[in-house]
């Protein structure tokens, strides 16, 4: 930001929402989001700032939401998950990990029902979220109903409460998807 470290610390301490780093997970998310069209829907993961930027949401809008400014994605009334930008196909997301799988299925089903076969819903999630029951249900419905969903797992093996190896009986998230013929 071009300010001394002590000034930056004072600035950050005044921000009403906590900032969670996503350092190390930017390249994949931003690259995938960059390939989405303006009509595709992006459901970013918790702390998925790189995907938001890749889809076209401005850094100013993201920072404004942190600072609770009216120019933010949720007009300053959101929380740490209040990043919405309908103009860029970003409906927002929930701080409740795993909750957005159901939303992605619903949006993709709506696309099918309205014969919107040109566009997709891309949902980003972390490996810890894949341990939620909503993930298995979303995979099942996506394949059963042939929904236009792209599941993007940012597998950094850093689950919030325990190591990946202690949460899954398979070596990777891809093994779970293969159980649903994906």
CSV table of N, CA and C in Angstrom, one decimal:
chain,number,residue,atom,x,y,z
A,1,UNK,N,0.8,-1.2,0.0
A,1,UNK,CA,0.0,0.0,0.0
A,1,UNK,C,0.9,1.3,0.0
A,2,UNK,N,2.2,1.1,0.1
A,2,UNK,CA,3.0,2.3,0.1
A,2,UNK,C,3.0,3.1,1.4
A,3,UNK,N,2.7,2.4,2.5
A,3,UNK,CA,2.7,3.1,3.8
A,3,UNK,C,3.6,2.3,4.8
A,4,UNK,N,4.3,3.0,5.7
A,4,UNK,CA,5.1,2.2,6.7
A,4,UNK,C,4.3,1.2,7.4
A,5,UNK,N,5.0,0.1,7.9
A,5,UNK,CA,4.3,-1.0,8.6
A,5,UNK,C,3.5,-0.6,9.8
A,6,UNK,N,4.0,0.4,10.6
A,6,UNK,CA,3.2,0.8,11.8
A,6,UNK,C,1.9,1.6,11.3
A,7,UNK,N,2.0,2.3,10.2
A,7,UNK,CA,0.8,3.0,9.7
A,7,UNK,C,-0.2,2.0,9.2
A,8,UNK,N,0.3,1.0,8.5
A,8,UNK,CA,-0.6,0.0,8.0
A,8,UNK,C,-1.3,-0.8,9.1
A,9,UNK,N,-0.6,-1.1,10.2
A,9,UNK,CA,-1.2,-1.7,11.3
A,9,UNK,C,-2.3,-0.9,11.9
A,10,UNK,N,-2.0,0.4,12.0
A,10,UNK,CA,-3.1,1.3,12.6
A,10,UNK,C,-4.3,1.3,11.6
A,11,UNK,N,-4.0,1.4,10.3
A,11,UNK,CA,-5.1,1.4,9.4
A,11,UNK,C,-5.9,0.1,9.5
A,12,UNK,N,-5.3,-1.0,9.5
A,12,UNK,CA,-6.0,-2.3,9.6
A,12,UNK,C,-6.8,-2.4,10.8
A,13,UNK,N,-6.3,-1.9,11.9
A,13,UNK,CA,-7.0,-2.0,13.2
A,13,UNK,C,-8.3,-1.2,13.2
A,14,UNK,N,-8.5,-0.3,12.2
A,14,UNK,CA,-9.7,0.5,12.1
A,14,UNK,C,-10.7,-0.1,11.2
A,15,UNK,N,-10.4,-1.1,10.5
A,15,UNK,CA,-11.3,-1.8,9.6
A,15,UNK,C,-12.3,-2.6,10.5
A,16,UNK,N,-13.6,-2.4,10.3
A,16,UNK,CA,-14.6,-3.0,11.2
A,16,UNK,C,-14.7,-4.5,10.9
A,17,UNK,N,-14.4,-5.0,9.8
A,17,UNK,CA,-14.5,-6.5,9.5
A,17,UNK,C,-13.1,-7.1,9.5
A,18,UNK,N,-13.0,-8.3,10.0
A,18,UNK,CA,-11.7,-8.9,10.0
A,18,UNK,C,-11.3,-9.3,8.5
A,19,UNK,N,-10.0,-9.2,8.3
A,19,UNK,CA,-9.5,-9.6,7.0
A,19,UNK,C,-8.8,-10.9,7.1
A,20,UNK,N,-9.2,-11.9,6.2
A,20,UNK,CA,-8.6,-13.2,6.2
A,20,UNK,C,-7.7,-13.3,5.0
A,21,UNK,N,-6.5,-13.6,5.1
A,21,UNK,CA,-5.6,-13.8,4.0
A,21,UNK,C,-5.9,-15.0,3.2
A,22,UNK,N,-5.7,-14.9,1.9
A,22,UNK,CA,-5.8,-16.1,1.0
A,22,UNK,C,-4.4,-16.3,0.3
A,23,UNK,N,-3.4,-15.8,0.9
A,23,UNK,CA,-2.1,-15.9,0.3
A,23,UNK,C,-1.7,-17.3,-0.1
A,24,UNK,N,-1.3,-17.5,-1.3
A,24,UNK,CA,-0.9,-18.8,-1.8
A,24,UNK,C,-2.0,-19.5,-2.6
A,25,UNK,N,-3.2,-18.9,-2.6
A,25,UNK,CA,-4.3,-19.6,-3.3
A,25,UNK,C,-4.9,-18.7,-4.4
A,26,UNK,N,-4.1,-17.7,-4.9
A,26,UNK,CA,-4.7,-16.7,-5.8
A,26,UNK,C,-4.7,-17.2,-7.3
A,27,UNK,N,-3.6,-17.8,-7.7
A,27,UNK,CA,-3.4,-18.1,-9.1
A,27,UNK,C,-4.5,-18.9,-9.7
A,28,UNK,N,-4.8,-20.1,-9.1
A,28,UNK,CA,-5.9,-21.0,-9.7
A,28,UNK,C,-7.2,-20.3,-9.7
A,29,UNK,N,-7.6,-19.7,-8.6
A,29,UNK,CA,-8.9,-19.0,-8.6
A,29,UNK,C,-9.1,-17.9,-9.6
A,30,UNK,N,-8.1,-17.0,-9.6
A,30,UNK,CA,-8.2,-15.9,-10.5
A,30,UNK,C,-8.1,-16.4,-12.0
A,31,UNK,N,-7.4,-17.4,-12.3
A,31,UNK,CA,-7.3,-17.9,-13.6
A,31,UNK,C,-8.6,-18.5,-14.1
A,32,UNK,N,-9.2,-19.4,-13.2
A,32,UNK,CA,-10.5,-20.0,-13.6
A,32,UNK,C,-11.6,-18.9,-13.7
A,33,UNK,N,-11.6,-17.9,-12.8
A,33,UNK,CA,-12.6,-16.9,-12.9
A,33,UNK,C,-12.5,-16.0,-14.1
A,34,UNK,N,-11.2,-15.8,-14.5
A,34,UNK,CA,-11.0,-15.0,-15.7
A,34,UNK,C,-11.6,-15.6,-17.0
A,35,UNK,N,-11.7,-16.9,-17.0
A,35,UNK,CA,-12.3,-17.6,-18.2
A,35,UNK,C,-13.8,-17.7,-18.2
A,36,UNK,N,-14.4,-17.3,-17.1
A,36,UNK,CA,-15.9,-17.2,-17.0
A,36,UNK,C,-16.4,-16.0,-17.8
A,37,UNK,N,-17.5,-16.2,-18.5
A,37,UNK,CA,-18.1,-15.1,-19.2
A,37,UNK,C,-18.9,-14.2,-18.3
A,38,UNK,N,-19.3,-13.1,-18.8
A,38,UNK,CA,-20.1,-12.2,-18.0
A,38,UNK,C,-21.4,-12.8,-17.6
A,39,UNK,N,-21.9,-13.7,-18.3
A,39,UNK,CA,-23.2,-14.4,-18.0
A,39,UNK,C,-23.1,-15.6,-17.1
A,40,UNK,N,-21.8,-16.1,-16.9
A,40,UNK,CA,-21.6,-17.2,-16.0
A,40,UNK,C,-21.7,-16.7,-14.6
A,41,UNK,N,-22.1,-17.5,-13.7
A,41,UNK,CA,-22.3,-17.2,-12.3
A,41,UNK,C,-21.0,-17.7,-11.5
A,42,UNK,N,-20.5,-16.8,-10.7
A,42,UNK,CA,-19.4,-17.2,-9.8
A,42,UNK,C,-19.9,-17.2,-8.4
A,43,UNK,N,-19.7,-18.3,-7.7
A,43,UNK,CA,-19.9,-18.3,-6.3
A,43,UNK,C,-18.5,-18.6,-5.6
A,44,UNK,N,-17.9,-17.5,-5.1
A,44,UNK,CA,-16.5,-17.7,-4.6
A,44,UNK,C,-16.5,-18.4,-3.3
A,45,UNK,N,-15.4,-18.8,-2.9
A,45,UNK,CA,-15.2,-19.4,-1.6
A,45,UNK,C,-15.0,-18.3,-0.6
A,46,UNK,N,-15.2,-18.7,0.6
A,46,UNK,CA,-14.9,-17.8,1.8
A,46,UNK,C,-13.4,-17.4,1.6
A,47,UNK,N,-13.2,-16.1,1.7
A,47,UNK,CA,-11.9,-15.5,1.4
A,47,UNK,C,-11.5,-15.6,0.0
A,48,UNK,N,-12.4,-15.7,-0.9
A,48,UNK,CA,-12.0,-15.9,-2.3
A,48,UNK,C,-11.9,-14.6,-3.1
A,49,UNK,N,-11.0,-13.8,-2.6
A,49,UNK,CA,-10.8,-12.4,-3.3
A,49,UNK,C,-10.3,-12.5,-4.7
A,50,UNK,N,-9.4,-13.5,-4.9
A,50,UNK,CA,-8.7,-13.6,-6.2
A,50,UNK,C,-9.8,-13.9,-7.3
A,51,UNK,N,-10.7,-14.8,-6.9
A,51,UNK,CA,-11.8,-15.2,-7.9
A,51,UNK,C,-12.7,-13.9,-8.1
A,52,UNK,N,-13.0,-13.2,-7.1
A,52,UNK,CA,-13.8,-12.0,-7.3
A,52,UNK,C,-13.1,-11.0,-8.3
A,53,UNK,N,-11.8,-10.8,-8.1
A,53,UNK,CA,-11.1,-9.9,-9.0
A,53,UNK,C,-11.0,-10.5,-10.4
A,54,UNK,N,-10.8,-11.8,-10.5
A,54,UNK,CA,-10.7,-12.4,-11.8
A,54,UNK,C,-12.0,-12.3,-12.6
A,55,UNK,N,-13.1,-12.3,-11.9
A,55,UNK,CA,-14.4,-12.2,-12.5
A,55,UNK,C,-14.8,-10.8,-12.9
A,56,UNK,N,-14.0,-9.8,-12.4
A,56,UNK,CA,-14.2,-8.4,-12.8
A,56,UNK,C,-14.7,-7.5,-11.7
A,57,UNK,N,-14.9,-8.0,-10.5
A,57,UNK,CA,-15.3,-7.1,-9.3
A,57,UNK,C,-14.1,-6.3,-9.0
A,58,UNK,N,-14.3,-5.0,-8.8
A,58,UNK,CA,-13.2,-4.1,-8.6
A,58,UNK,C,-12.7,-4.2,-7.2
A,59,UNK,N,-11.4,-3.9,-7.1
A,59,UNK,CA,-10.7,-3.9,-5.7
A,59,UNK,C,-11.3,-2.9,-4.9
A,60,UNK,N,-11.7,-1.8,-5.5
A,60,UNK,CA,-12.3,-0.7,-4.7
A,60,UNK,C,-13.6,-1.1,-4.1
A,61,UNK,N,-14.4,-1.9,-4.8
A,61,UNK,CA,-15.7,-2.4,-4.3
A,61,UNK,C,-15.5,-3.4,-3.1
A,62,UNK,N,-14.4,-4.2,-3.2
A,62,UNK,CA,-14.1,-5.2,-2.2
A,62,UNK,C,-13.7,-4.4,-0.9
A,63,UNK,N,-12.7,-3.5,-1.1
A,63,UNK,CA,-12.2,-2.7,0.1
A,63,UNK,C,-13.3,-1.9,0.7
A,64,UNK,N,-14.1,-1.3,-0.2
A,64,UNK,CA,-15.2,-0.5,0.4
A,64,UNK,C,-16.2,-1.3,1.2
A,65,UNK,N,-16.4,-2.6,0.9
A,65,UNK,CA,-17.2,-3.4,1.7
A,65,UNK,C,-16.6,-3.7,3.1
A,66,UNK,N,-15.3,-3.9,3.1
A,66,UNK,CA,-14.5,-4.1,4.3
A,66,UNK,C,-14.7,-2.9,5.2
A,67,UNK,N,-14.7,-1.7,4.6
A,67,UNK,CA,-14.7,-0.4,5.3
A,67,UNK,C,-16.2,0.0,5.6
A,68,UNK,N,-17.1,-0.8,5.2
A,68,UNK,CA,-18.6,-0.6,5.4
A,68,UNK,C,-19.0,0.7,4.7
A,69,UNK,N,-18.5,0.9,3.5
A,69,UNK,CA,-18.9,2.1,2.7
A,69,UNK,C,-20.0,1.7,1.8
A,70,UNK,N,-20.8,2.7,1.4
A,70,UNK,CA,-22.0,2.5,0.5
A,70,UNK,C,-21.5,2.0,-0.9
A,71,UNK,N,-20.3,2.3,-1.2
A,71,UNK,CA,-19.8,1.9,-2.5
A,71,UNK,C,-19.4,0.4,-2.5
A,72,UNK,N,-19.5,-0.3,-1.4
A,72,UNK,CA,-19.2,-1.7,-1.3
A,72,UNK,C,-20.2,-2.6,-2.0
A,73,UNK,N,-19.8,-3.9,-2.2
A,73,UNK,CA,-20.6,-4.8,-2.9
A,73,UNK,C,-22.0,-5.0,-2.3
A,74,UNK,N,-22.1,-4.9,-1.0
A,74,UNK,CA,-23.4,-5.0,-0.3
A,74,UNK,C,-23.8,-3.6,0.3
A,75,UNK,N,-23.3,-2.6,-0.3
A,75,UNK,CA,-23.6,-1.2,0.2
A,75,UNK,C,-23.1,-1.0,1.6
A,76,UNK,N,-22.1,-1.7,2.1
A,76,UNK,CA,-21.6,-1.5,3.4
A,76,UNK,C,-22.3,-2.2,4.5
A,77,UNK,N,-23.3,-3.0,4.2
A,77,UNK,CA,-24.1,-3.6,5.3
A,77,UNK,C,-23.8,-5.1,5.4
A,78,UNK,N,-22.9,-5.6,4.5
A,78,UNK,CA,-22.5,-7.0,4.6
A,78,UNK,C,-21.6,-7.3,5.7
A,79,UNK,N,-21.3,-8.6,5.9
A,79,UNK,CA,-20.3,-8.9,6.9
A,79,UNK,C,-19.0,-9.4,6.1
A,80,UNK,N,-18.3,-10.3,6.7
A,80,UNK,CA,-17.1,-10.8,6.0
A,80,UNK,C,-17.4,-11.6,4.8
A,81,UNK,N,-18.6,-11.9,4.6
A,81,UNK,CA,-19.0,-12.6,3.4
A,81,UNK,C,-19.9,-11.8,2.5
A,82,UNK,N,-19.9,-10.5,2.6
A,82,UNK,CA,-20.8,-9.7,1.9
A,82,UNK,C,-20.4,-9.2,0.5
A,83,UNK,N,-19.7,-10.0,-0.2
A,83,UNK,CA,-19.2,-9.6,-1.5
A,83,UNK,C,-20.1,-10.0,-2.6
A,84,UNK,N,-20.9,-9.1,-3.0
A,84,UNK,CA,-21.9,-9.4,-4.1
A,84,UNK,C,-21.6,-8.4,-5.2
A,85,UNK,N,-21.8,-8.8,-6.4
A,85,UNK,CA,-21.7,-7.9,-7.6
A,85,UNK,C,-22.5,-8.5,-8.7
A,86,UNK,N,-23.8,-8.2,-8.7
A,86,UNK,CA,-24.7,-8.8,-9.7
A,86,UNK,C,-24.3,-8.4,-11.1
A,87,UNK,N,-23.7,-7.3,-11.3
A,87,UNK,CA,-23.3,-6.8,-12.6
A,87,UNK,C,-22.3,-7.8,-13.2
A,88,UNK,N,-21.5,-8.4,-12.4
A,88,UNK,CA,-20.5,-9.4,-12.8
A,88,UNK,C,-20.8,-10.8,-12.5
A,89,UNK,N,-22.1,-11.1,-12.2
A,89,UNK,CA,-22.5,-12.5,-12.0
A,89,UNK,C,-22.1,-13.1,-10.7
A,90,UNK,N,-21.9,-12.2,-9.7
A,90,UNK,CA,-21.5,-12.7,-8.4
A,90,UNK,C,-22.6,-12.5,-7.4
A,91,UNK,N,-23.4,-13.5,-7.1
A,91,UNK,CA,-24.6,-13.3,-6.2
A,91,UNK,C,-24.2,-13.2,-4.7
A,92,UNK,N,-22.9,-13.5,-4.4
A,92,UNK,CA,-22.5,-13.4,-3.0
A,92,UNK,C,-22.2,-14.8,-2.5
A,93,UNK,N,-21.9,-14.9,-1.2
A,93,UNK,CA,-21.7,-16.2,-0.6
A,93,UNK,C,-21.9,-16.0,0.9
A,94,UNK,N,-21.9,-17.2,1.6
A,94,UNK,CA,-22.2,-17.2,3.0
A,94,UNK,C,-20.9,-17.5,3.8
A,95,UNK,N,-20.8,-17.0,5.0
A,95,UNK,CA,-19.7,-17.3,5.9
A,95,UNK,C,-19.9,-18.7,6.5
A,96,UNK,N,-21.1,-19.3,6.3
A,96,UNK,CA,-21.3,-20.7,6.8
A,96,UNK,C,-20.8,-21.6,5.7
A,97,UNK,N,-19.6,-22.2,6.0
A,97,UNK,CA,-19.0,-23.1,5.1
A,97,UNK,C,-19.8,-24.2,4.7
A,98,UNK,N,-20.0,-24.4,3.4
A,98,UNK,CA,-20.8,-25.5,2.8
A,98,UNK,C,-22.2,-25.1,2.4
A,99,UNK,N,-22.6,-23.9,2.8
A,99,UNK,CA,-24.0,-23.5,2.6
A,99,UNK,C,-24.2,-23.2,1.1
A,100,UNK,N,-23.2,-22.8,0.4
A,100,UNK,CA,-23.4,-22.3,-1.0
A,100,UNK,C,-23.5,-23.5,-2.0
A,101,UNK,N,-23.2,-24.7,-1.6
A,101,UNK,CA,-23.4,-25.8,-2.5
A,101,UNK,C,-24.9,-25.9,-2.9
A,102,UNK,N,-25.8,-25.7,-2.0
A,102,UNK,CA,-27.2,-25.8,-2.3
A,102,UNK,C,-27.6,-24.6,-3.2
A,103,UNK,N,-27.1,-23.5,-2.9
A,103,UNK,CA,-27.4,-22.3,-3.8
A,103,UNK,C,-26.9,-22.5,-5.2
A,104,UNK,N,-25.7,-23.1,-5.4
A,104,UNK,CA,-25.2,-23.3,-6.7
A,104,UNK,C,-26.1,-24.3,-7.5
A,105,UNK,N,-26.6,-25.3,-6.8
A,105,UNK,CA,-27.5,-26.3,-7.4
A,105,UNK,C,-28.7,-25.6,-7.8
A,106,UNK,N,-29.3,-24.7,-7.0
A,106,UNK,CA,-30.5,-24.0,-7.3
A,106,UNK,C,-30.3,-23.1,-8.5
A,107,UNK,N,-29.3,-22.4,-8.6
A,107,UNK,CA,-29.0,-21.5,-9.7
A,107,UNK,C,-28.8,-22.3,-11.0
A,108,UNK,N,-28.1,-23.4,-10.9
A,108,UNK,CA,-27.8,-24.2,-12.1
A,108,UNK,C,-29.2,-24.9,-12.5
A,109,UNK,N,-30.0,-25.3,-11.6
A,109,UNK,CA,-31.3,-25.8,-12.0
A,109,UNK,C,-32.1,-24.8,-12.7
A,110,UNK,N,-32.1,-23.6,-12.2
A,110,UNK,CA,-32.8,-22.5,-12.8
A,110,UNK,C,-32.3,-22.3,-14.3
A,111,UNK,N,-31.0,-22.4,-14.5
A,111,UNK,CA,-30.5,-22.2,-15.8
A,111,UNK,C,-31.0,-23.3,-16.7
A,112,UNK,N,-31.1,-24.6,-16.2
A,112,UNK,CA,-31.7,-25.7,-17.0
A,112,UNK,C,-33.1,-25.4,-17.3
A,113,UNK,N,-33.9,-25.0,-16.3
A,113,UNK,CA,-35.3,-24.8,-16.5
A,113,UNK,C,-35.7,-23.7,-17.4
A,114,UNK,N,-34.8,-22.7,-17.6
A,114,UNK,CA,-35.0,-21.6,-18.5
A,114,UNK,C,-34.2,-21.8,-19.8
A,115,UNK,N,-33.7,-23.0,-20.0
A,115,UNK,CA,-33.0,-23.4,-21.2
A,115,UNK,C,-31.8,-22.5,-21.5
A,116,UNK,N,-31.1,-22.1,-20.4
A,116,UNK,CA,-29.9,-21.3,-20.5
A,116,UNK,C,-28.8,-22.4,-20.5
A,117,UNK,N,-28.5,-22.9,-21.7
A,117,UNK,CA,-27.5,-23.9,-21.8
A,117,UNK,C,-26.1,-23.4,-22.2
A,118,UNK,N,-26.0,-22.1,-22.3
A,118,UNK,CA,-24.7,-21.5,-22.7
A,118,UNK,C,-23.8,-21.1,-21.5
A,119,UNK,N,-24.4,-21.0,-20.4
A,119,UNK,CA,-23.6,-20.5,-19.2
A,119,UNK,C,-23.6,-21.5,-18.1
A,120,UNK,N,-22.6,-21.3,-17.2
A,120,UNK,CA,-22.4,-22.2,-16.1
A,120,UNK,C,-22.4,-21.5,-14.7
A,121,UNK,N,-22.5,-22.3,-13.7
A,121,UNK,CA,-22.3,-21.8,-12.3
A,121,UNK,C,-21.0,-22.4,-11.9
A,122,UNK,N,-20.1,-21.6,-11.5
A,122,UNK,CA,-18.8,-22.0,-11.0
A,122,UNK,C,-18.8,-21.8,-9.5
A,123,UNK,N,-18.6,-22.8,-8.7
A,123,UNK,CA,-18.6,-22.7,-7.3
A,123,UNK,C,-17.2,-23.1,-6.8
A,124,UNK,N,-16.6,-22.2,-6.0
A,124,UNK,CA,-15.3,-22.5,-5.5
A,124,UNK,C,-15.4,-22.9,-4.0
A,125,UNK,N,-14.6,-23.8,-3.5
A,125,UNK,CA,-14.7,-24.2,-2.2
A,125,UNK,C,-13.3,-24.8,-1.7
A,126,UNK,N,-13.1,-24.8,-0.4
A,126,UNK,CA,-11.9,-25.4,0.1
A,126,UNK,C,-12.1,-26.9,0.5
A,127,UNK,N,-11.0,-27.5,0.7
A,127,UNK,CA,-11.1,-29.0,1.0
A,127,UNK,C,-11.9,-29.2,2.2
A,128,UNK,N,-11.8,-28.4,3.2
A,128,UNK,CA,-12.6,-28.6,4.5
A,128,UNK,C,-14.1,-28.5,4.2
A,129,UNK,N,-14.5,-27.7,3.3
A,129,UNK,CA,-15.9,-27.6,2.9
A,129,UNK,C,-16.4,-28.9,2.3
A,130,UNK,N,-15.5,-29.6,1.6
A,130,UNK,CA,-15.9,-30.8,1.0
A,130,UNK,C,-16.3,-31.9,2.0
A,131,UNK,N,-16.1,-31.7,3.3
A,131,UNK,CA,-16.5,-32.6,4.3
A,131,UNK,C,-17.9,-32.4,4.7
A,132,UNK,N,-18.5,-31.4,4.2
A,132,UNK,CA,-19.9,-31.1,4.6
A,132,UNK,C,-20.9,-31.9,3.8
A,133,UNK,N,-22.0,-32.3,4.4
A,133,UNK,CA,-23.0,-33.1,3.7
A,133,UNK,C,-23.6,-32.4,2.5
A,134,UNK,N,-23.6,-31.1,2.5
A,134,UNK,CA,-24.2,-30.4,1.4
A,134,UNK,C,-23.3,-30.6,0.1
A,135,UNK,N,-22.0,-30.9,0.3
A,135,UNK,CA,-21.2,-31.2,-0.9
A,135,UNK,C,-21.6,-32.4,-1.6
A,136,UNK,N,-21.8,-33.5,-0.8
A,136,UNK,CA,-22.2,-34.8,-1.4
A,136,UNK,C,-23.6,-34.6,-2.1
A,137,UNK,N,-24.5,-33.9,-1.5
A,137,UNK,CA,-25.8,-33.7,-2.1
A,137,UNK,C,-25.7,-32.9,-3.3
A,138,UNK,N,-24.9,-31.9,-3.4
A,138,UNK,CA,-24.7,-31.1,-4.6
A,138,UNK,C,-24.1,-31.9,-5.7
A,139,UNK,N,-23.1,-32.7,-5.4
A,139,UNK,CA,-22.5,-33.6,-6.5
A,139,UNK,C,-23.6,-34.6,-7.0
A,140,UNK,N,-24.3,-35.2,-6.1
A,140,UNK,CA,-25.4,-36.1,-6.6
A,140,UNK,C,-26.4,-35.4,-7.5
A,141,UNK,N,-26.9,-34.3,-7.1
A,141,UNK,CA,-28.0,-33.6,-7.9
A,141,UNK,C,-27.4,-33.1,-9.2
A,142,UNK,N,-26.1,-32.6,-9.1
A,142,UNK,CA,-25.5,-32.0,-10.3
A,142,UNK,C,-25.4,-33.1,-11.4
A,143,UNK,N,-25.0,-34.3,-11.0
A,143,UNK,CA,-24.8,-35.3,-12.1
A,143,UNK,C,-26.2,-35.9,-12.4
A,144,UNK,N,-27.1,-36.1,-11.5
A,144,UNK,CA,-28.4,-36.7,-11.7
A,144,UNK,C,-29.2,-35.8,-12.6
A,145,UNK,N,-29.2,-34.5,-12.4
A,145,UNK,CA,-30.0,-33.5,-13.2
A,145,UNK,C,-29.2,-32.9,-14.4
A,146,UNK,N,-27.9,-33.3,-14.5
A,146,UNK,CA,-27.1,-32.8,-15.6
A,146,UNK,C,-27.0,-31.3,-15.6
A,147,UNK,N,-26.6,-30.8,-14.4
A,147,UNK,CA,-26.6,-29.3,-14.2
A,147,UNK,C,-25.3,-28.7,-14.7
A,148,UNK,N,-25.3,-27.5,-15.1
A,148,UNK,CA,-24.1,-26.8,-15.6
A,148,UNK,C,-23.3,-26.2,-14.5
A,149,UNK,N,-22.7,-27.0,-13.7
A,149,UNK,CA,-21.9,-26.6,-12.5
A,149,UNK,C,-20.5,-27.0,-12.7
A,150,UNK,N,-19.6,-26.1,-12.4
A,150,UNK,CA,-18.2,-26.4,-12.3
A,150,UNK,C,-17.8,-26.3,-10.9
A,151,UNK,N,-17.4,-27.4,-10.3
A,151,UNK,CA,-16.9,-27.4,-8.9
A,151,UNK,C,-15.4,-27.2,-8.9
A,152,UNK,N,-15.0,-26.2,-8.2
A,152,UNK,CA,-13.5,-25.9,-8.2
A,152,UNK,C,-13.1,-25.9,-6.7
A,153,UNK,N,-12.3,-27.0,-6.4
A,153,UNK,CA,-11.8,-27.2,-5.1
A,153,UNK,C,-10.4,-26.6,-5.0
A,154,UNK,N,-10.2,-25.6,-4.1
A,154,UNK,CA,-8.9,-25.0,-3.8
A,154,UNK,C,-8.3,-25.9,-2.6
A,155,UNK,N,-7.7,-27.0,-3.0
A,155,UNK,CA,-7.3,-28.0,-2.0
A,155,UNK,C,-5.9,-27.6,-1.5
A,156,UNK,N,-5.8,-26.9,-0.5
A,156,UNK,CA,-4.5,-26.5,0.1
A,156,UNK,C,-4.2,-27.4,1.3
A,157,UNK,N,-5.0,-28.4,1.6
A,157,UNK,CA,-4.8,-29.3,2.7
A,157,UNK,C,-4.7,-28.6,4.0
A,158,UNK,N,-5.4,-27.4,4.1
A,158,UNK,CA,-5.4,-26.6,5.4
A,158,UNK,C,-6.8,-26.4,5.8
A,159,UNK,N,-7.5,-27.5,6.2
A,159,UNK,CA,-8.8,-27.4,6.8
A,159,UNK,C,-8.8,-26.6,8.1
A,160,UNK,N,-9.9,-26.0,8.4
A,160,UNK,CA,-10.0,-25.0,9.5
A,160,UNK,C,-9.8,-25.7,10.9
A,161,UNK,N,-10.2,-27.0,11.0
A,161,UNK,CA,-10.1,-27.6,12.3
A,161,UNK,C,-9.2,-28.8,12.4
A,162,UNK,N,-8.8,-29.4,11.3
A,162,UNK,CA,-7.9,-30.6,11.4
A,162,UNK,C,-7.4,-30.8,10.0
A,163,UNK,N,-6.3,-31.6,9.9
A,163,UNK,CA,-5.7,-31.9,8.7
A,163,UNK,C,-6.6,-32.7,7.8
A,164,UNK,N,-6.4,-32.6,6.5
A,164,UNK,CA,-7.2,-33.3,5.5
A,164,UNK,C,-7.2,-34.8,5.7
A,165,UNK,N,-6.1,-35.3,6.0
A,165,UNK,CA,-6.0,-36.8,6.2
A,165,UNK,C,-6.9,-37.3,7.3
A,166,UNK,N,-7.2,-36.5,8.2
A,166,UNK,CA,-8.1,-36.9,9.3
A,166,UNK,C,-9.6,-36.7,9.0
A,167,UNK,N,-9.9,-36.1,7.9
A,167,UNK,CA,-11.3,-35.8,7.6
A,167,UNK,C,-11.8,-36.7,6.5
A,168,UNK,N,-10.9,-37.3,5.7
A,168,UNK,CA,-11.4,-38.1,4.5
A,168,UNK,C,-10.7,-39.4,4.5
A,169,UNK,N,-11.4,-40.4,4.0
A,169,UNK,CA,-10.8,-41.8,3.8
A,169,UNK,C,-10.2,-42.0,2.4
A,170,UNK,N,-10.3,-40.9,1.6
A,170,UNK,CA,-9.7,-41.0,0.3
A,170,UNK,C,-8.5,-40.0,0.2
A,171,UNK,N,-7.6,-40.2,-0.8
A,171,UNK,CA,-6.5,-39.4,-0.9
A,171,UNK,C,-6.7,-38.0,-1.4
A,172,UNK,N,-7.8,-37.8,-2.2
A,172,UNK,CA,-8.1,-36.4,-2.7
A,172,UNK,C,-9.6,-36.2,-2.9
A,173,UNK,N,-10.0,-35.0,-3.0
A,173,UNK,CA,-11.4,-34.6,-3.3
A,173,UNK,C,-11.9,-35.2,-4.6
A,174,UNK,N,-11.0,-35.3,-5.6
A,174,UNK,CA,-11.4,-35.9,-6.9
A,174,UNK,C,-11.9,-37.3,-6.7
A,175,UNK,N,-11.4,-38.0,-5.7
A,175,UNK,CA,-11.9,-39.4,-5.5
A,175,UNK,C,-13.4,-39.3,-5.1
A,176,UNK,N,-13.8,-38.3,-4.3
A,176,UNK,CA,-15.2,-38.2,-3.9
A,176,UNK,C,-16.1,-38.0,-5.2
A,177,UNK,N,-15.6,-37.0,-6.0
A,177,UNK,CA,-16.4,-36.7,-7.2
A,177,UNK,C,-16.5,-38.0,-8.1
A,178,UNK,N,-15.5,-38.8,-8.2
A,178,UNK,CA,-15.5,-39.9,-9.1
A,178,UNK,C,-16.6,-40.9,-8.6
A,179,UNK,N,-16.9,-40.9,-7.3
A,179,UNK,CA,-17.9,-41.8,-6.8
A,179,UNK,C,-19.3,-41.4,-7.3
A,180,UNK,N,-19.4,-40.2,-7.8
A,180,UNK,CA,-20.7,-39.7,-8.4
A,180,UNK,C,-20.6,-39.7,-9.9
A,181,UNK,N,-19.7,-40.4,-10.5
A,181,UNK,CA,-19.5,-40.5,-12.0
A,181,UNK,C,-19.1,-39.2,-12.6
A,182,UNK,N,-18.3,-38.4,-11.9
A,182,UNK,CA,-17.8,-37.1,-12.4
A,182,UNK,C,-16.4,-37.3,-12.8
